[in-house]
Tab-separated table of N, CA and C in Angstrom:
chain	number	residue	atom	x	y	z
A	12	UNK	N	21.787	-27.639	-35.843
A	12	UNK	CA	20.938	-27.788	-36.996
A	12	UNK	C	19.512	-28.057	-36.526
A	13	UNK	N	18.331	-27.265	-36.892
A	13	UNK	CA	17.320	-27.586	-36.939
A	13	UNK	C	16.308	-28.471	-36.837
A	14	UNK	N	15.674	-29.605	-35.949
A	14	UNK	CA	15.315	-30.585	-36.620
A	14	UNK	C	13.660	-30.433	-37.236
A	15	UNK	N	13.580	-31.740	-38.191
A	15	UNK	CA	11.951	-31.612	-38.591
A	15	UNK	C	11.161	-31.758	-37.823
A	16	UNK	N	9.976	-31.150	-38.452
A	16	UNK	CA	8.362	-31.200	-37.686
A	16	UNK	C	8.224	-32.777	-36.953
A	17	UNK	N	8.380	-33.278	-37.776
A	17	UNK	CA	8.229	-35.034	-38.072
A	17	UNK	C	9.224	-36.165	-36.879
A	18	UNK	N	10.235	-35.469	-36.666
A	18	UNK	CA	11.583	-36.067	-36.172
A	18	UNK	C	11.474	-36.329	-35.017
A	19	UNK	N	11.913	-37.434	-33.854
A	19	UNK	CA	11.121	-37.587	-32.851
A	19	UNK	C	12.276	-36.833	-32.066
A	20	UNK	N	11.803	-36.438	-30.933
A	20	UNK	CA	12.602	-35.513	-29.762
A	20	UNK	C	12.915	-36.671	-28.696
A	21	UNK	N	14.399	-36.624	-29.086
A	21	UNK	CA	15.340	-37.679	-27.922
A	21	UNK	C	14.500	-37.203	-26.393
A	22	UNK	N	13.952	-36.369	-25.680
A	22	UNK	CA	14.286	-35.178	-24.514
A	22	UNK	C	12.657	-36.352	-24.140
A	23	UNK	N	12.780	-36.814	-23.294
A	23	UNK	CA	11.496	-37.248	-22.609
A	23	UNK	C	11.153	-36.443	-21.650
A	24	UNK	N	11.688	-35.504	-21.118
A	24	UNK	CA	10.792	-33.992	-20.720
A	24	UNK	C	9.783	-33.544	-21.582
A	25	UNK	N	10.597	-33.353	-22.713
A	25	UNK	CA	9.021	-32.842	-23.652
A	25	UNK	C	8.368	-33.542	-24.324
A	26	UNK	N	8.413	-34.809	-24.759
A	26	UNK	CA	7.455	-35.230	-25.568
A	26	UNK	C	6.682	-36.002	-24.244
A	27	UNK	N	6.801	-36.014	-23.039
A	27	UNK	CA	5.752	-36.891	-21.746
A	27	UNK	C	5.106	-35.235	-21.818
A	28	UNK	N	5.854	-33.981	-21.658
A	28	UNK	CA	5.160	-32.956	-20.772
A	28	UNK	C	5.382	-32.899	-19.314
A	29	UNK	N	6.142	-33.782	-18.721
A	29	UNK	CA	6.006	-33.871	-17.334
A	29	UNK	C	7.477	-33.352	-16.974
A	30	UNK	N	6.945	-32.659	-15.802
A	30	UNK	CA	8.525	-32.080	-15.362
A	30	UNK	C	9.611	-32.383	-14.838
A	31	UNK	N	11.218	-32.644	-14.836
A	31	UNK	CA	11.508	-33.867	-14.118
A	31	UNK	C	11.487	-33.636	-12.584
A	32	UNK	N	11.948	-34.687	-11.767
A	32	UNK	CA	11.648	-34.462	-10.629
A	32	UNK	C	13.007	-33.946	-9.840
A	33	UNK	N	12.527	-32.804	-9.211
A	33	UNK	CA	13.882	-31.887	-8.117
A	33	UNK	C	14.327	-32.958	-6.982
A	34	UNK	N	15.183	-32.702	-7.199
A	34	UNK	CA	15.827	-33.296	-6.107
A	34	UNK	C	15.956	-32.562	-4.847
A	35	UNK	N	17.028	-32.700	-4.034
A	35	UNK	CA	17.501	-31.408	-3.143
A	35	UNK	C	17.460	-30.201	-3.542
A	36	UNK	N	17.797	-29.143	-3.349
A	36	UNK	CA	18.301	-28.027	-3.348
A	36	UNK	C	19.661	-27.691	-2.305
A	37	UNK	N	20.443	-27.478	-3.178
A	37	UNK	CA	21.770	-27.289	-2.232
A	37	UNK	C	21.591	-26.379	-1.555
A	38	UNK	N	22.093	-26.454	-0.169
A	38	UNK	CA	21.781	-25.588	1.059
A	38	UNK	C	22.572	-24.426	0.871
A	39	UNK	N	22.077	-23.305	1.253
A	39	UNK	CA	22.916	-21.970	1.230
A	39	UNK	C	22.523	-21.234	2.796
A	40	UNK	N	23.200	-20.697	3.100
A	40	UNK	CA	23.435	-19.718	3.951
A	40	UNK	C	22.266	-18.799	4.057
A	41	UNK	N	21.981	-19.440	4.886
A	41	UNK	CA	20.335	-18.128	4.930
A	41	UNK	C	21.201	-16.737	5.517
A	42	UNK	N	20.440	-15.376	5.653
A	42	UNK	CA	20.772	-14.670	6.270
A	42	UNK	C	20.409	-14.462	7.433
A	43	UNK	N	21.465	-13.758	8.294
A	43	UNK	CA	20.636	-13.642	9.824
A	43	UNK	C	19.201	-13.133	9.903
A	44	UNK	N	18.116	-13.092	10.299
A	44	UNK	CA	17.106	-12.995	10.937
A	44	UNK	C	17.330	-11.984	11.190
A	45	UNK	N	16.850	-10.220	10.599
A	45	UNK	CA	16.791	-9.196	11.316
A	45	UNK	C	16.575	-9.087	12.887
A	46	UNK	N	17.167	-8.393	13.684
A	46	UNK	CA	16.719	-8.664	15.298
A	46	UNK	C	15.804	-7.614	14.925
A	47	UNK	N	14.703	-7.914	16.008
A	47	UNK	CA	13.662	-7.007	16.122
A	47	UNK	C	13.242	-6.686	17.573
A	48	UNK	N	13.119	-5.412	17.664
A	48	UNK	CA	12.755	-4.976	19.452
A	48	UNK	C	11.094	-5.609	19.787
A	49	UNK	N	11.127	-6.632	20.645
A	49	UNK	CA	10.047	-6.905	21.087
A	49	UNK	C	9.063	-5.930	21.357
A	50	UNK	N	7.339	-6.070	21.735
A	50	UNK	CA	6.685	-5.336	22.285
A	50	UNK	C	6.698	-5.304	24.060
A	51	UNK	N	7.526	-6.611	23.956
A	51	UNK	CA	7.127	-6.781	25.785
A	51	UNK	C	9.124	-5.887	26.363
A	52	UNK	N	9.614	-5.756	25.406
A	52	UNK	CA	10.959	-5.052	25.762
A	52	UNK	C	10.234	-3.840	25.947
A	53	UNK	N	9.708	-3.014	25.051
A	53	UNK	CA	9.581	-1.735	25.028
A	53	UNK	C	8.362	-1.484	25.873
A	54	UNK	N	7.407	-2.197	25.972
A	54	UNK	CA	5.815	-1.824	26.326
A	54	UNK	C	5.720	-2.432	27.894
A	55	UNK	N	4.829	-1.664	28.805
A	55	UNK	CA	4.919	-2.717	30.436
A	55	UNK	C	3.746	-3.530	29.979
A	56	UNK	N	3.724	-4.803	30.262
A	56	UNK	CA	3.359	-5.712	30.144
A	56	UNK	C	1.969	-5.496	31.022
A	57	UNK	N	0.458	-5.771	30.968
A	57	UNK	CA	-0.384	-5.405	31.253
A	57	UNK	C	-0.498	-6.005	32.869
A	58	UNK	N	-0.699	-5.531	33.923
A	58	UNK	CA	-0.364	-6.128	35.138
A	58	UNK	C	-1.715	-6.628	35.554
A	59	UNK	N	-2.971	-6.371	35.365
A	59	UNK	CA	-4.046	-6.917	35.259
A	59	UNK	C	-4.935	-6.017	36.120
A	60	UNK	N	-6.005	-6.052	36.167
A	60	UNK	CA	-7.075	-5.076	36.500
A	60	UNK	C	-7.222	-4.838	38.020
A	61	UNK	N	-6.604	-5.980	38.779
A	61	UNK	CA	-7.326	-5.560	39.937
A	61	UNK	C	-5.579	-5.002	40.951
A	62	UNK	N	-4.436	-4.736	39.816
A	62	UNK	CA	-3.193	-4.160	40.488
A	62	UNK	C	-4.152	-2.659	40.269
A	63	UNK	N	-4.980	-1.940	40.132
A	63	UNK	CA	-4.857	-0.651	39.807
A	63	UNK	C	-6.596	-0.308	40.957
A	64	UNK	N	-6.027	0.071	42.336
A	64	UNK	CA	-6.928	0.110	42.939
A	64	UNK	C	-6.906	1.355	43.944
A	65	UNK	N	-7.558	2.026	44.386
A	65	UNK	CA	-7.242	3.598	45.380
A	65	UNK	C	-5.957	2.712	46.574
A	66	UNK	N	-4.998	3.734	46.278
A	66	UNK	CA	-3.801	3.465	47.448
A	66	UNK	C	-2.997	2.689	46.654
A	67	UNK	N	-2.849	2.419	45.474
A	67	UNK	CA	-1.819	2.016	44.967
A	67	UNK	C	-0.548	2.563	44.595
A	68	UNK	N	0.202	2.563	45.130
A	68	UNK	CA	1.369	3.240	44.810
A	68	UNK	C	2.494	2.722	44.111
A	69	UNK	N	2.804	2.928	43.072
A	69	UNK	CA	3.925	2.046	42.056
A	69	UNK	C	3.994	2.991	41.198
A	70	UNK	N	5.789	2.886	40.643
A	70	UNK	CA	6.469	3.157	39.004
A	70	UNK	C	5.311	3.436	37.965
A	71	UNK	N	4.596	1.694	38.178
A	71	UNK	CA	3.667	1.839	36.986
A	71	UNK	C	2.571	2.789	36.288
A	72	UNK	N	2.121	3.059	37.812
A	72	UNK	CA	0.824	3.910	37.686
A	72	UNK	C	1.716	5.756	37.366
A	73	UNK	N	2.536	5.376	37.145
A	73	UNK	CA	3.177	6.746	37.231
A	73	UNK	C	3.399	6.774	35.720
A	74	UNK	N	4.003	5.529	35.207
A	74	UNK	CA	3.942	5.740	34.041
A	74	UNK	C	2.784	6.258	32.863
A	75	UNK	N	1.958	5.163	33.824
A	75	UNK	CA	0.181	5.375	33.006
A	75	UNK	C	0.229	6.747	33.069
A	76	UNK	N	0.465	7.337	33.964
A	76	UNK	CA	-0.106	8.617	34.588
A	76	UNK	C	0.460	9.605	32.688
A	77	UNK	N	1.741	9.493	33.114
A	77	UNK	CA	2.591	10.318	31.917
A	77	UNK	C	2.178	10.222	30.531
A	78	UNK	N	1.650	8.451	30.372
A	78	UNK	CA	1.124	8.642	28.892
A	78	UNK	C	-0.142	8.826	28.753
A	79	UNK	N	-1.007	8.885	29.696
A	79	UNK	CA	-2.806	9.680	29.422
A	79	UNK	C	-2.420	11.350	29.351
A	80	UNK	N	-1.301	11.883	30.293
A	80	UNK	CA	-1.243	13.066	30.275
A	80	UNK	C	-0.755	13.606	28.632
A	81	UNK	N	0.440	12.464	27.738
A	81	UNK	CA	0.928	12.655	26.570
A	81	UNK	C	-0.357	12.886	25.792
A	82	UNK	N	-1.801	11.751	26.180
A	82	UNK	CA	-2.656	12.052	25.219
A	82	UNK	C	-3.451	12.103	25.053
A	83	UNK	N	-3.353	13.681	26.189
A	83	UNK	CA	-4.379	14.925	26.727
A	83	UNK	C	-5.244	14.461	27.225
A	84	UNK	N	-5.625	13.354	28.005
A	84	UNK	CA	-6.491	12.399	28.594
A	84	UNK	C	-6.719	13.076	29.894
A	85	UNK	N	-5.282	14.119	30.370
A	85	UNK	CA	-5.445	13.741	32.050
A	85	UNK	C	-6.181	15.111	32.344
A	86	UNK	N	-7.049	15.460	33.175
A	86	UNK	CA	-7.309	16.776	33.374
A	86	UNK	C	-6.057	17.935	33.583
A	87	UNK	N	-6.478	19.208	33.042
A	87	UNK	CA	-5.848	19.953	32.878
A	87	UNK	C	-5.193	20.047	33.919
A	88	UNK	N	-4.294	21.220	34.415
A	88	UNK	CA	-3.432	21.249	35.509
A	88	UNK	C	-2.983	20.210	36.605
A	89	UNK	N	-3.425	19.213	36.255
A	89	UNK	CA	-3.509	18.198	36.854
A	89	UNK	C	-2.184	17.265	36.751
A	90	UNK	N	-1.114	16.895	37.325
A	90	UNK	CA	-0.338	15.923	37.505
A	90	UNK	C	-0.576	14.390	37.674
A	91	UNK	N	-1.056	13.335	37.163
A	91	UNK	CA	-1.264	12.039	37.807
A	91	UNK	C	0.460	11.404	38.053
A	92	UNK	N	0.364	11.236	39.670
A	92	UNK	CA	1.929	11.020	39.619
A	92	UNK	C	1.822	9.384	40.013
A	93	UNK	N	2.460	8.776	41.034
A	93	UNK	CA	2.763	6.950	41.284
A	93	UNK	C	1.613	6.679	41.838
A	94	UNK	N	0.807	7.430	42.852
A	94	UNK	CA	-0.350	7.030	43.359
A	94	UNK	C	-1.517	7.092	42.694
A	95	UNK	N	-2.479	5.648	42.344
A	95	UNK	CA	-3.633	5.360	42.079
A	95	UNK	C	-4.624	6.261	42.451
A	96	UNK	N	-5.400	7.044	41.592
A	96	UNK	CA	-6.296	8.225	41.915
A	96	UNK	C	-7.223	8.020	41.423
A	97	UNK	N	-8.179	9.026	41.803
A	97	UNK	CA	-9.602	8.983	40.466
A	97	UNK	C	-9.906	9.866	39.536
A	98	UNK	N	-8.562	10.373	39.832
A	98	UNK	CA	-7.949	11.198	38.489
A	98	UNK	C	-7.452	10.349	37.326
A	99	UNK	N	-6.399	9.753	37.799
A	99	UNK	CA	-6.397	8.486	36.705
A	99	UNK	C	-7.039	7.939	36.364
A	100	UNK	N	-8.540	7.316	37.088
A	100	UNK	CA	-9.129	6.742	36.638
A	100	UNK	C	-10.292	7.439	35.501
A	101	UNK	N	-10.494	8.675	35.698
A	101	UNK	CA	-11.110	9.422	35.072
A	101	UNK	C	-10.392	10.201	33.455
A	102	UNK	N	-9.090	9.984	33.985
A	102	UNK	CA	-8.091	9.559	32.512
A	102	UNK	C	-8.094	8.558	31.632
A	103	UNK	N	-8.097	7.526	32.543
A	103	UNK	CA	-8.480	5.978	31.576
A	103	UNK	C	-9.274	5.963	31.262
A	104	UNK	N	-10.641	6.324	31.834
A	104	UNK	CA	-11.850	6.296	31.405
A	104	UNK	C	-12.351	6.873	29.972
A	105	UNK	N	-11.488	8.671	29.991
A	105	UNK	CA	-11.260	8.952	28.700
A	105	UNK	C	-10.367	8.336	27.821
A	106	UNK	N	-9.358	8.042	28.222
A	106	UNK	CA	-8.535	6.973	27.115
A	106	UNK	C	-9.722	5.744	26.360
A	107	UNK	N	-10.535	5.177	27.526
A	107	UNK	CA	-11.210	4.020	26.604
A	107	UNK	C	-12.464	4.421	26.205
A	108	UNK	N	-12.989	5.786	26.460
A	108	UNK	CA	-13.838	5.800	25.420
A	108	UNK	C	-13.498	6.773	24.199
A	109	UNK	N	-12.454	6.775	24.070
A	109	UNK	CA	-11.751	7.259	22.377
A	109	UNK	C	-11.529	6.019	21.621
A	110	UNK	N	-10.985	4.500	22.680
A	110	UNK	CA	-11.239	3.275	21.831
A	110	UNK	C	-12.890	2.785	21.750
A	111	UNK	N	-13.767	3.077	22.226
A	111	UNK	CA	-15.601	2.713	22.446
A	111	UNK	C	-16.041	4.245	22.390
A	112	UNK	N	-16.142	4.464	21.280
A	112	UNK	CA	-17.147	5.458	21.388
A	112	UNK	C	-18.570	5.163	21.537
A	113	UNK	N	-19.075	5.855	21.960
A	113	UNK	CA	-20.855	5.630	22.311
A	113	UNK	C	-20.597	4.500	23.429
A	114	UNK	N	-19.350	4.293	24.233
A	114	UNK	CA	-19.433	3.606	25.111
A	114	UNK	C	-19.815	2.149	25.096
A	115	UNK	N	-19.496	1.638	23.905
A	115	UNK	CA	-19.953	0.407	23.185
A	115	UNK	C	-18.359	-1.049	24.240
A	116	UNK	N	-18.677	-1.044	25.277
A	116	UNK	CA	-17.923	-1.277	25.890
A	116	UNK	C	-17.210	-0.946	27.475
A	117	UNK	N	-16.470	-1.185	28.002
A	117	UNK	CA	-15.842	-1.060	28.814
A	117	UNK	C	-15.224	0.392	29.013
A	118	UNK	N	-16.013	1.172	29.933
A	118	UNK	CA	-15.218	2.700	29.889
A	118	UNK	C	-15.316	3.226	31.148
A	119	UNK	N	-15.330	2.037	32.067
A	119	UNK	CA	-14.995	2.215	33.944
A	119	UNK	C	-13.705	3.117	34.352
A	120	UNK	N	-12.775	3.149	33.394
A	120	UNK	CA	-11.543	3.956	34.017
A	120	UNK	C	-10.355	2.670	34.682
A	121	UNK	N	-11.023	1.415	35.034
A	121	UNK	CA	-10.027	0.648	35.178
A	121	UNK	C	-9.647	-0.248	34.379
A	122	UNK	N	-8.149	0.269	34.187
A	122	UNK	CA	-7.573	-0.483	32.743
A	122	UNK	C	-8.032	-2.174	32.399
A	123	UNK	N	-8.398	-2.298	31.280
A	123	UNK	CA	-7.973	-3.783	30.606
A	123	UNK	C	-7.327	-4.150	29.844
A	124	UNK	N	-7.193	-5.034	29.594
A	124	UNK	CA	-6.061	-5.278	28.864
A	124	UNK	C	-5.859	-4.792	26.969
A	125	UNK	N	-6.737	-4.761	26.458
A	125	UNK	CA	-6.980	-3.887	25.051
A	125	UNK	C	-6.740	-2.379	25.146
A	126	UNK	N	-7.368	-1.704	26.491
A	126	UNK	CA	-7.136	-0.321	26.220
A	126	UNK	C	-5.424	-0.308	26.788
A	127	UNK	N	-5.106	-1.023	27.305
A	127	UNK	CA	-3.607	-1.067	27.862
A	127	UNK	C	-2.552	-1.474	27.084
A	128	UNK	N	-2.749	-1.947	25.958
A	128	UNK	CA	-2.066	-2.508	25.049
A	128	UNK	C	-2.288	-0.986	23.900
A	129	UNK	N	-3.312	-0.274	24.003
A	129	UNK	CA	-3.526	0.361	23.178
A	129	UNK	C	-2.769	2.024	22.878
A	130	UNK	N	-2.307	2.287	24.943
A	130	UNK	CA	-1.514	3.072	25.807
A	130	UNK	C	-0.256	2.973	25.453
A	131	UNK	N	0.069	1.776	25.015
A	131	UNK	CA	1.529	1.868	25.231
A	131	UNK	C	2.407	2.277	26.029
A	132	UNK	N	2.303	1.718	27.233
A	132	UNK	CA	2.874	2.330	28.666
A	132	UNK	C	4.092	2.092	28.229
A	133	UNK	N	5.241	2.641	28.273
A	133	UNK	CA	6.813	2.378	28.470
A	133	UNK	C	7.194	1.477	29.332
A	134	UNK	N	7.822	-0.015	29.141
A	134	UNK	CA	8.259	-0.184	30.639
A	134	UNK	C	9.583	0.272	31.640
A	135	UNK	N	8.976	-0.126	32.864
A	135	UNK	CA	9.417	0.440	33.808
A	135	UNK	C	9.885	-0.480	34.700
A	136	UNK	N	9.749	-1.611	34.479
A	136	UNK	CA	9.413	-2.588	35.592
A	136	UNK	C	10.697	-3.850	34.706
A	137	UNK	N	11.278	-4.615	35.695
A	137	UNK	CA	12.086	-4.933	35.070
A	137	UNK	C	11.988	-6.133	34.486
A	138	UNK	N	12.974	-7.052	33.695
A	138	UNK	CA	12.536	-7.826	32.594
A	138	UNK	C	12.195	-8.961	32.711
């Protein structure tokens, strides 16, 4: 039944306005946490500027080599294979000035760590 305009409201929720106060919340079962493939699983981890020097020979630089060649960086007919060249470096060099154009930056050919992160080298090297 209806009550009047007039009639006072038992409910001290609404005639204060104030909301009551929560208590707990009963715990539920979260869900697992999607797994997600790291960047340092998939990506080689940046080895730092002064591993990449004439006579270097490593996996790594082989890798670099494969992804400047993926993106068209490396001179034409040109192979950059495990050994540190100035072919590669003249690859990187174009790799970082597609990130600095007008050369607004770093575009020596020896990697840092932004244009190397930017490569996405595959790793190669183990975990």
């Amino acid at each position: 039944m209806p009550r009047a305009k007039n009639e006072p409201d038992d409910d001290p929720i609404q005639t204060t306005g104030e909301a009551p106060e929560a208590g707990p919340e009963p715990e539920q079962d979260q869900p697992a946490a999607p797994t997600t493939v790291d960047d340092e699983d998939l990506y080689e981890p940046f080895p730092g500027s002064d591993f990449f020097h004439g006579g270097r020979s490593h996996a790594i630089v082989a890798a670099v080599g494969r992804r400047l060649e993926q993106e068209g960086h490396a001179p034409e007919g040109v192979r950059l294979g495990q050994d540190w060249t100035n072919a590669h470096r003249r690859a990187f060099a174009a790799h970082q000035h597609t990130l600095r154009p007008k050369e607004a930056g770093d575009v020596s050919g020896i990697p840092d760590e932004v244009a190397w992160r930017a490569l996405r080298v595959p790793r190669v090297s183990p975990r």
